[in-house]
CSV table of C-alpha atoms and ligand atoms in Angstrom, one decimal:
chain,number,residue,atom,x,y,z
A,109,MET,CA,110.6,19.3,97.3
A,110,SER,CA,108.7,20.8,94.2
A,111,ASN,CA,109.6,24.5,95.8
A,112,ILE,CA,113.0,24.3,95.0
A,113,ASN,CA,113.1,24.4,91.1
A,114,GLU,CA,114.6,27.2,88.7
A,115,LYS,CA,110.8,27.5,87.6
A,116,HIS,CA,109.3,28.7,91.3
A,117,ILE,CA,112.5,30.7,91.8
A,118,SER,CA,112.0,32.3,88.5
A,119,GLU,CA,108.4,33.2,89.4
A,120,LEU,CA,109.2,34.6,92.4
A,121,ARG,CA,111.9,36.3,91.2
A,122,GLN,CA,108.9,38.2,88.6
A,123,GLN,CA,106.6,38.8,91.6
A,124,CYS,CA,108.8,40.5,93.9
A,125,LEU,CA,110.5,43.0,91.3
A,126,LYS,CA,107.1,43.5,90.4
A,127,GLU,CA,105.9,44.4,93.7
A,128,ILE,CA,108.6,46.7,94.0
A,129,GLU,CA,108.5,48.1,90.8
A,130,GLU,CA,104.5,49.3,92.1
A,131,ALA,CA,105.5,50.0,95.6
A,132,THR,CA,104.6,53.6,96.4
A,133,SER,CA,106.0,54.3,99.8
A,134,LEU,CA,108.9,53.4,102.1
A,135,ALA,CA,107.0,51.1,104.1
A,136,GLU,CA,106.1,49.2,101.9
A,137,LEU,CA,109.2,48.9,100.6
A,138,ASN,CA,109.9,47.6,103.3
A,139,THR,CA,107.2,44.7,104.1
A,140,ILE,CA,108.1,43.8,100.7
A,141,LYS,CA,111.8,43.9,101.5
A,142,THR,CA,110.8,41.4,104.1
A,143,LYS,CA,108.4,39.4,102.5
A,144,TYR,CA,110.8,37.9,100.3
A,145,LEU,CA,114.5,38.7,101.8
A,146,GLY,CA,113.6,38.6,105.5
A,147,ARG,CA,114.8,35.4,108.2
A,148,LYS,CA,111.6,33.5,106.6
A,149,GLY,CA,111.2,35.1,103.3
A,150,LEU,CA,110.1,33.8,100.4
A,151,ILE,CA,113.2,33.7,98.7
A,152,ARG,CA,115.7,33.7,101.8
A,153,GLN,CA,113.7,30.2,103.2
A,154,LEU,CA,114.8,28.7,100.2
A,155,PHE,CA,118.2,28.4,100.8
A,156,GLU,CA,117.4,26.3,103.7
A,157,GLU,CA,116.4,23.7,101.3
A,158,LEU,CA,119.2,23.6,99.6
A,159,PRO,CA,121.4,21.1,101.5
A,160,ASN,CA,118.7,18.7,100.4
A,161,LEU,CA,119.8,18.4,97.1
A,162,SER,CA,122.3,16.9,94.8
A,163,LEU,CA,125.9,19.1,94.8
A,164,LYS,CA,125.2,19.7,91.1
A,165,GLU,CA,121.6,20.8,91.4
A,166,ARG,CA,123.1,22.9,95.2
A,167,ARG,CA,125.4,24.9,93.0
A,168,GLU,CA,123.2,25.9,90.3
A,169,ILE,CA,120.4,26.1,92.3
A,170,GLY,CA,122.5,28.1,94.9
A,171,GLU,CA,123.8,30.5,92.3
A,172,LEU,CA,120.5,31.1,90.7
A,173,LEU,CA,119.3,32.3,94.5
A,174,ASN,CA,122.1,34.1,94.5
A,175,ARG,CA,121.4,36.3,91.2
A,176,THR,CA,117.9,36.5,92.5
A,177,VAL,CA,118.1,37.9,95.9
A,178,GLU,CA,121.0,40.0,94.2
A,179,GLU,CA,118.8,41.4,91.5
A,180,VAL,CA,115.7,42.2,93.9
A,181,GLU,CA,118.5,43.8,96.5
A,182,ASN,CA,119.5,46.0,93.3
A,183,LYS,CA,115.7,46.7,92.8
A,184,LEU,CA,115.1,47.7,96.2
A,185,ASN,CA,118.1,49.9,96.3
A,186,GLN,CA,116.8,51.9,93.4
A,187,LYS,CA,113.3,52.2,94.3
A,188,LEU,CA,114.2,53.5,97.9
A,189,GLU,CA,116.6,56.0,95.9
A,190,GLU,CA,113.4,57.5,93.7
A,191,PHE,CA,111.3,57.5,96.9
A,192,LYS,CA,114.2,59.9,98.5
A,193,ASN,CA,114.8,62.9,95.2
A,194,VAL,CA,110.7,62.5,95.6
A,195,LEU,CA,110.6,63.3,99.1
A,196,ILE,CA,113.9,66.1,98.6
A,197,HIS,CA,111.7,67.5,96.0
A,198,LYS,CA,108.6,68.1,98.0
A,199,GLU,CA,110.5,69.7,100.4
A,200,HIS,CA,111.9,72.2,98.3
A,201,ASN,CA,108.6,72.1,96.9
A,202,PHE,CA,109.0,71.7,93.4
A,203,SER,CA,108.0,68.4,92.4
A,204,LYS,CA,105.1,68.2,90.0
A,205,LEU,CA,104.6,72.3,89.7
A,206,GLU,CA,101.3,73.2,88.2
A,207,LEU,CA,102.7,75.7,85.8
A,208,THR,CA,99.0,76.2,84.7
A,209,LEU,CA,98.1,77.9,88.4
A,210,SER,CA,97.5,81.5,88.3
A,211,GLY,CA,100.7,83.5,90.0
A,212,ASN,CA,100.4,85.4,93.6
A,213,LYS,CA,99.2,89.0,92.9
A,214,PHE,CA,101.5,91.6,94.2
A,215,TYR,CA,101.3,94.8,94.9
A,216,VAL,CA,104.0,97.6,93.7
A,217,GLY,CA,104.5,101.0,95.5
A,218,LYS,CA,103.4,104.1,93.4
A,219,ILE,CA,103.8,108.1,94.4
A,220,HIS,CA,101.0,109.5,95.6
A,221,PRO,CA,99.5,111.5,92.9
A,222,LEU,CA,99.3,114.8,95.2
A,223,ASN,CA,103.3,113.6,95.9
A,224,LYS,CA,103.5,113.1,92.2
A,225,VAL,CA,102.2,116.5,91.5
A,226,TYR,CA,104.2,118.5,94.3
A,227,TYR,CA,107.1,117.1,93.2
A,228,GLU,CA,106.7,117.9,89.6
A,229,ILE,CA,105.7,121.6,90.4
A,230,ILE,CA,109.0,122.2,92.5
A,231,GLN,CA,111.2,121.0,90.0
A,232,ILE,CA,110.1,122.8,86.8
A,233,PHE,CA,111.0,125.8,89.7
A,234,LEU,CA,114.1,124.6,90.4
A,235,ASN,CA,114.5,124.3,86.8
A,236,LEU,CA,114.3,128.3,86.8
A,237,GLY,CA,117.0,128.6,89.3
A,238,PHE,CA,114.2,129.2,92.7
A,239,SER,CA,115.6,128.0,95.7
A,240,ILE,CA,113.2,126.4,98.5
A,241,GLU,CA,112.2,127.7,101.7
A,242,GLU,CA,110.4,125.9,104.3
A,243,GLY,CA,108.7,127.3,107.3
A,244,PRO,CA,106.9,126.5,110.7
A,245,GLU,CA,103.3,125.1,110.2
A,246,VAL,CA,102.8,126.6,113.3
A,247,GLU,CA,103.0,130.5,112.8
A,248,LYS,CA,102.7,133.9,114.4
A,249,GLU,CA,100.0,136.3,113.5
A,250,GLU,CA,102.5,139.0,112.7
A,251,TYR,CA,104.2,136.8,110.0
A,252,ASN,CA,100.7,135.1,108.8
A,253,PHE,CA,99.0,138.2,108.4
A,254,THR,CA,100.5,141.8,109.7
A,255,LEU,CA,103.4,142.2,107.9
A,256,LEU,CA,102.0,141.2,104.7
A,257,ASN,CA,99.4,144.2,104.6
A,258,ILE,CA,96.7,142.0,105.5
A,259,PRO,CA,94.7,144.7,108.2
A,260,TYR,CA,93.1,143.5,111.6
A,261,ASP,CA,89.4,144.0,109.7
A,262,HIS,CA,90.3,141.7,106.8
A,263,PRO,CA,87.9,138.6,106.4
A,264,ALA,CA,90.8,136.8,106.7
A,265,ARG,CA,91.2,136.9,109.7
A,266,ASP,CA,88.0,135.6,110.8
A,267,MET,CA,87.7,132.7,113.4
A,268,GLN,CA,86.2,131.3,110.3
A,269,ASP,CA,89.2,130.9,108.3
A,270,THR,CA,91.7,130.6,110.7
A,271,LEU,CA,92.6,128.1,113.1
A,272,TYR,CA,94.1,130.1,116.1
A,273,LEU,CA,96.3,128.2,119.0
A,274,ASP,CA,94.8,128.7,122.4
A,275,LEU,CA,97.6,130.1,124.3
A,276,LYS,CA,97.3,132.1,127.1
A,277,ASP,CA,100.0,132.4,128.7
A,278,PHE,CA,102.2,132.8,125.2
A,279,SER,CA,102.8,136.6,124.4
A,280,GLU,CA,102.0,136.6,120.6
A,281,LYS,CA,99.2,134.7,118.7
A,282,LEU,CA,100.2,131.6,117.5
A,283,LEU,CA,98.3,130.3,114.6
A,284,LEU,CA,98.3,127.3,112.2
A,285,ARG,CA,99.2,128.8,109.0
A,286,THR,CA,96.5,129.8,106.6
A,287,HIS,CA,99.3,130.1,103.4
A,288,THR,CA,103.1,129.5,103.0
A,289,SER,CA,103.4,133.3,102.6
A,290,PRO,CA,104.6,134.1,106.1
A,291,VAL,CA,108.1,131.8,104.8
A,292,GLN,CA,108.4,134.8,102.4
A,293,ILE,CA,108.2,137.1,105.1
A,294,ARG,CA,110.3,135.2,106.9
A,295,VAL,CA,113.0,134.6,103.7
A,296,MET,CA,112.5,138.5,103.4
A,297,LEU,CA,113.6,139.2,106.8
A,298,SER,CA,116.7,137.2,106.8
A,299,LYS,CA,118.0,137.5,103.2
A,300,LYS,CA,119.0,140.5,101.5
A,301,PRO,CA,117.6,140.7,97.4
A,302,PRO,CA,118.3,139.4,95.0
A,303,ILE,CA,115.4,136.6,96.3
A,304,LYS,CA,114.6,133.9,94.2
A,305,SER,CA,112.4,131.0,95.9
A,306,ILE,CA,109.7,128.9,96.3
A,307,MET,CA,107.9,127.8,99.9
A,308,PRO,CA,106.2,124.8,99.3
A,309,GLY,CA,104.1,123.1,102.6
A,310,ARG,CA,101.1,122.8,104.3
A,311,VAL,CA,98.4,125.2,104.9
A,312,TYR,CA,95.3,125.1,107.2
A,313,ARG,CA,92.1,126.7,106.7
A,314,HIS,CA,88.6,126.6,109.0
A,315,GLU,CA,86.4,124.5,106.5
A,316,ASN,CA,84.0,122.5,105.9
A,317,LEU,CA,84.6,119.7,103.7
A,318,ASP,CA,83.4,119.2,100.8
A,319,PRO,CA,84.4,118.6,97.3
A,320,SER,CA,86.2,121.8,97.0
A,321,HIS,CA,87.1,122.8,100.5
A,322,LEU,CA,89.8,120.8,103.0
A,323,PHE,CA,90.8,122.2,106.4
A,324,ASN,CA,94.4,121.7,105.3
A,325,PHE,CA,96.1,121.4,101.7
A,326,HIS,CA,99.1,122.0,100.3
A,327,GLN,CA,100.8,125.1,98.6
A,328,VAL,CA,103.5,126.7,96.8
A,329,GLU,CA,104.5,129.7,96.8
A,330,GLY,CA,107.2,131.8,94.9
A,331,LEU,CA,109.0,134.8,95.7
A,332,MET,CA,111.5,136.5,93.5
A,333,VAL,CA,112.9,140.4,94.8
A,334,ASP,CA,115.5,142.1,93.1
A,335,ARG,CA,116.3,145.4,91.4
A,336,GLY,CA,114.2,146.1,87.8
A,337,VAL,CA,111.8,142.4,88.7
A,338,ARG,CA,109.0,143.5,86.4
A,339,LEU,CA,105.8,142.0,86.0
A,340,SER,CA,107.1,141.0,82.7
A,341,ASP,CA,108.9,138.6,84.4
A,342,LEU,CA,106.4,137.2,86.4
A,343,LYS,CA,104.1,136.3,83.0
A,344,GLY,CA,107.4,134.6,82.1
A,345,VAL,CA,108.1,132.6,85.0
A,346,LEU,CA,104.4,131.4,85.2
A,347,THR,CA,103.9,130.8,81.5
A,348,TYR,CA,106.8,128.5,81.7
A,349,PHE,CA,105.2,126.8,84.3
A,350,VAL,CA,101.5,126.1,82.9
A,351,LYS,CA,103.5,124.9,79.8
A,352,ASN,CA,105.5,122.7,80.9
A,353,MET,CA,103.2,121.5,83.7
A,354,PHE,CA,99.9,120.8,81.3
A,355,GLY,CA,101.6,121.3,77.9
A,356,SER,CA,103.1,123.2,75.5
A,357,ASP,CA,100.5,123.9,73.5
A,358,ILE,CA,97.8,125.5,76.3
A,359,GLU,CA,96.9,128.8,76.2
A,360,SER,CA,96.8,131.1,79.6
A,361,ARG,CA,95.6,134.5,80.0
A,362,PHE,CA,96.1,136.8,83.4
A,363,ARG,CA,93.0,138.7,84.8
A,364,GLN,CA,92.8,141.5,86.9
A,365,SER,CA,92.2,140.8,90.8
A,366,TYR,CA,92.5,142.2,94.5
A,367,PHE,CA,94.9,140.4,97.2
A,368,PRO,CA,96.4,142.8,100.0
A,369,PHE,CA,100.1,141.7,100.0
A,370,THR,CA,100.4,142.3,95.9
A,371,GLU,CA,100.5,145.5,93.9
A,372,PRO,CA,98.9,145.2,90.5
A,373,SER,CA,96.7,141.9,91.3
A,374,LEU,CA,96.5,138.6,89.0
A,375,GLU,CA,94.6,135.6,88.8
A,376,MET,CA,95.7,133.1,85.8
A,377,ASP,CA,93.4,131.3,83.9
A,378,ILE,CA,94.1,128.3,81.8
A,379,GLN,CA,92.4,126.9,79.3
A,380,CYS,CA,89.9,124.5,80.4
A,381,LEU,CA,91.5,121.2,79.5
A,382,VAL,CA,88.3,119.5,79.2
A,383,CYS,CA,87.1,120.7,76.8
A,384,LYS,CA,90.0,122.5,75.2
A,385,GLY,CA,88.3,126.1,75.5
A,386,LYS,CA,85.0,125.7,73.6
A,387,GLY,CA,83.0,125.9,76.6
A,388,CYS,CA,81.7,123.4,79.3
A,389,SER,CA,80.6,123.2,82.8
A,390,VAL,CA,83.7,122.5,84.2
A,391,CYS,CA,84.4,126.5,82.8
A,392,LYS,CA,81.3,127.5,83.5
A,393,ASN,CA,81.5,128.2,79.3
A,394,SER,CA,84.0,130.9,79.8
A,395,GLY,CA,86.8,128.2,78.2
A,396,PHE,CA,89.3,128.9,80.6
A,397,VAL,CA,89.6,127.8,84.7
A,398,GLU,CA,91.5,129.6,87.4
A,399,VAL,CA,95.0,128.2,88.3
A,400,LEU,CA,96.7,130.7,90.5
A,401,GLY,CA,97.1,133.9,92.1
A,402,CYS,CA,99.8,136.3,91.7
A,403,GLY,CA,101.2,139.8,91.5
A,404,MET,CA,103.9,142.6,92.4
A,405,VAL,CA,104.8,142.9,96.0
A,406,HIS,CA,102.9,145.7,97.4
A,407,PRO,CA,105.8,148.3,98.3
A,408,GLN,CA,104.1,148.8,101.9
A,409,VAL,CA,105.2,144.4,102.5
A,410,LEU,CA,108.5,145.4,101.5
A,411,GLU,CA,109.1,148.2,103.6
A,412,ASN,CA,107.6,146.1,106.1
A,413,VAL,CA,110.8,143.6,106.0
A,414,GLY,CA,112.9,146.3,106.4
A,415,ILE,CA,113.8,146.2,101.7
A,416,ASP,CA,113.7,149.9,100.5
A,417,SER,CA,110.7,150.0,98.1
A,418,GLU,CA,112.0,152.7,95.9
A,419,ALA,CA,115.5,150.2,94.9
A,420,TYR,CA,113.9,147.1,94.7
A,421,THR,CA,110.5,145.4,92.8
A,422,GLY,CA,109.4,141.9,93.5
A,423,PHE,CA,107.0,139.5,92.3
A,424,ALA,CA,105.2,137.0,94.4
A,425,PHE,CA,102.4,134.1,93.5
A,426,GLY,CA,101.0,131.3,95.2
A,427,LEU,CA,99.4,128.0,94.0
A,428,GLY,CA,97.7,124.9,95.4
A,429,VAL,CA,98.7,122.3,95.1
A,430,GLU,CA,95.9,120.0,95.4
A,431,ARG,CA,94.0,122.5,92.5
A,432,ILE,CA,96.6,121.7,89.9
A,433,ALA,CA,96.6,117.6,90.6
A,434,MET,CA,92.6,118.1,90.0
A,435,LEU,CA,93.1,120.1,86.8
A,436,LYS,CA,96.0,117.6,85.6
A,437,TYR,CA,94.4,114.5,86.1
A,438,ARG,CA,90.3,115.7,85.8
A,439,ILE,CA,89.3,114.8,89.2
A,440,ASP,CA,86.1,116.5,90.9
A,441,ASP,CA,86.3,115.9,94.2
A,442,ILE,CA,89.6,116.9,96.1
A,443,ARG,CA,89.1,114.6,99.3
A,444,LEU,CA,89.5,111.9,97.3
A,445,PHE,CA,93.4,112.9,97.6
A,446,TYR,CA,93.1,111.8,101.7
A,447,GLU,CA,91.0,108.8,101.9
A,448,ASN,CA,93.4,106.6,100.4
A,449,ASP,CA,91.3,104.4,98.2
A,450,TYR,CA,93.5,101.9,96.5
A,451,ARG,CA,91.5,102.4,94.1
A,452,PHE,CA,91.9,105.6,93.7
A,453,ILE,CA,95.6,106.4,94.0
A,454,THR,CA,96.7,102.9,91.5
A,455,GLN,CA,95.6,105.0,88.7
A,456,PHE,CA,98.1,107.5,88.2
B,33,ZN,ZN1,85.4,123.8,79.8
């Protein structure tokens, strides 16, 4: 009966505990449990030999075997818990975090540069007490041209510039508005002065695409009609606008121009933002770039909408949102605004 002595039991115990310690899976633990504590297990078997021992030995060895079994079972349970914890952690994906890995990149949405400038322009005029007026993009020819004092033979009416709608059964000629000025007509037809409004919106032209032309773009026009509105009011409002848009130290100037719906008509220039007025290729060495058109509302336009041009005067202005954005951000190709190239639109 050499198998059943303290030394052998001690060796079995150590071997078993070592195997448990080194186990790497639940399956392995189960194998070890069967190997030592199963019905034919290496430790369990020893109990069968107890009856062959003397009473004294039986008690001593029996106690030793019981302690060994208890110890091995405890060790097995402890290891089992460890494995369970690892499994739970794996499920929740926080085991062995690799903290040096770079994170997943996620993208934050941004306002399109054109919208940004659009809202900025509108806000500046809201600050001056202008209200916002809107109108349809499909417009009557009468509102888009006739009432604005644009005669039938004016080149702006040419099919090259204007997109007419081919609606044979319709009594009036309809078109896609070429400017937001028909909204001015609509406002003056529906409201009595004082009027102080801006008309933001999308407009359409029959243009070939190139770096400075699109077939649709955005305008913000403004109109103020009241008793005693003067050219100096117009200049004051627009000077306030360019200083708020481009910086308080920006130089500006007004040049004489011609539009059928204003008299006198002016164009406003601002100091070239690239060369700061010194002269460069962008401003064709003039130091200034054109920013918008404006003027005093032509008395005939006031009369066309039933406003007494003897009692009332008004000013109007119109600017291109894309143009302002191009000047502000120094963009030299208008088409970039509509290509939605991520690399472009995230720069602003
Ligand atoms: Zn310049």
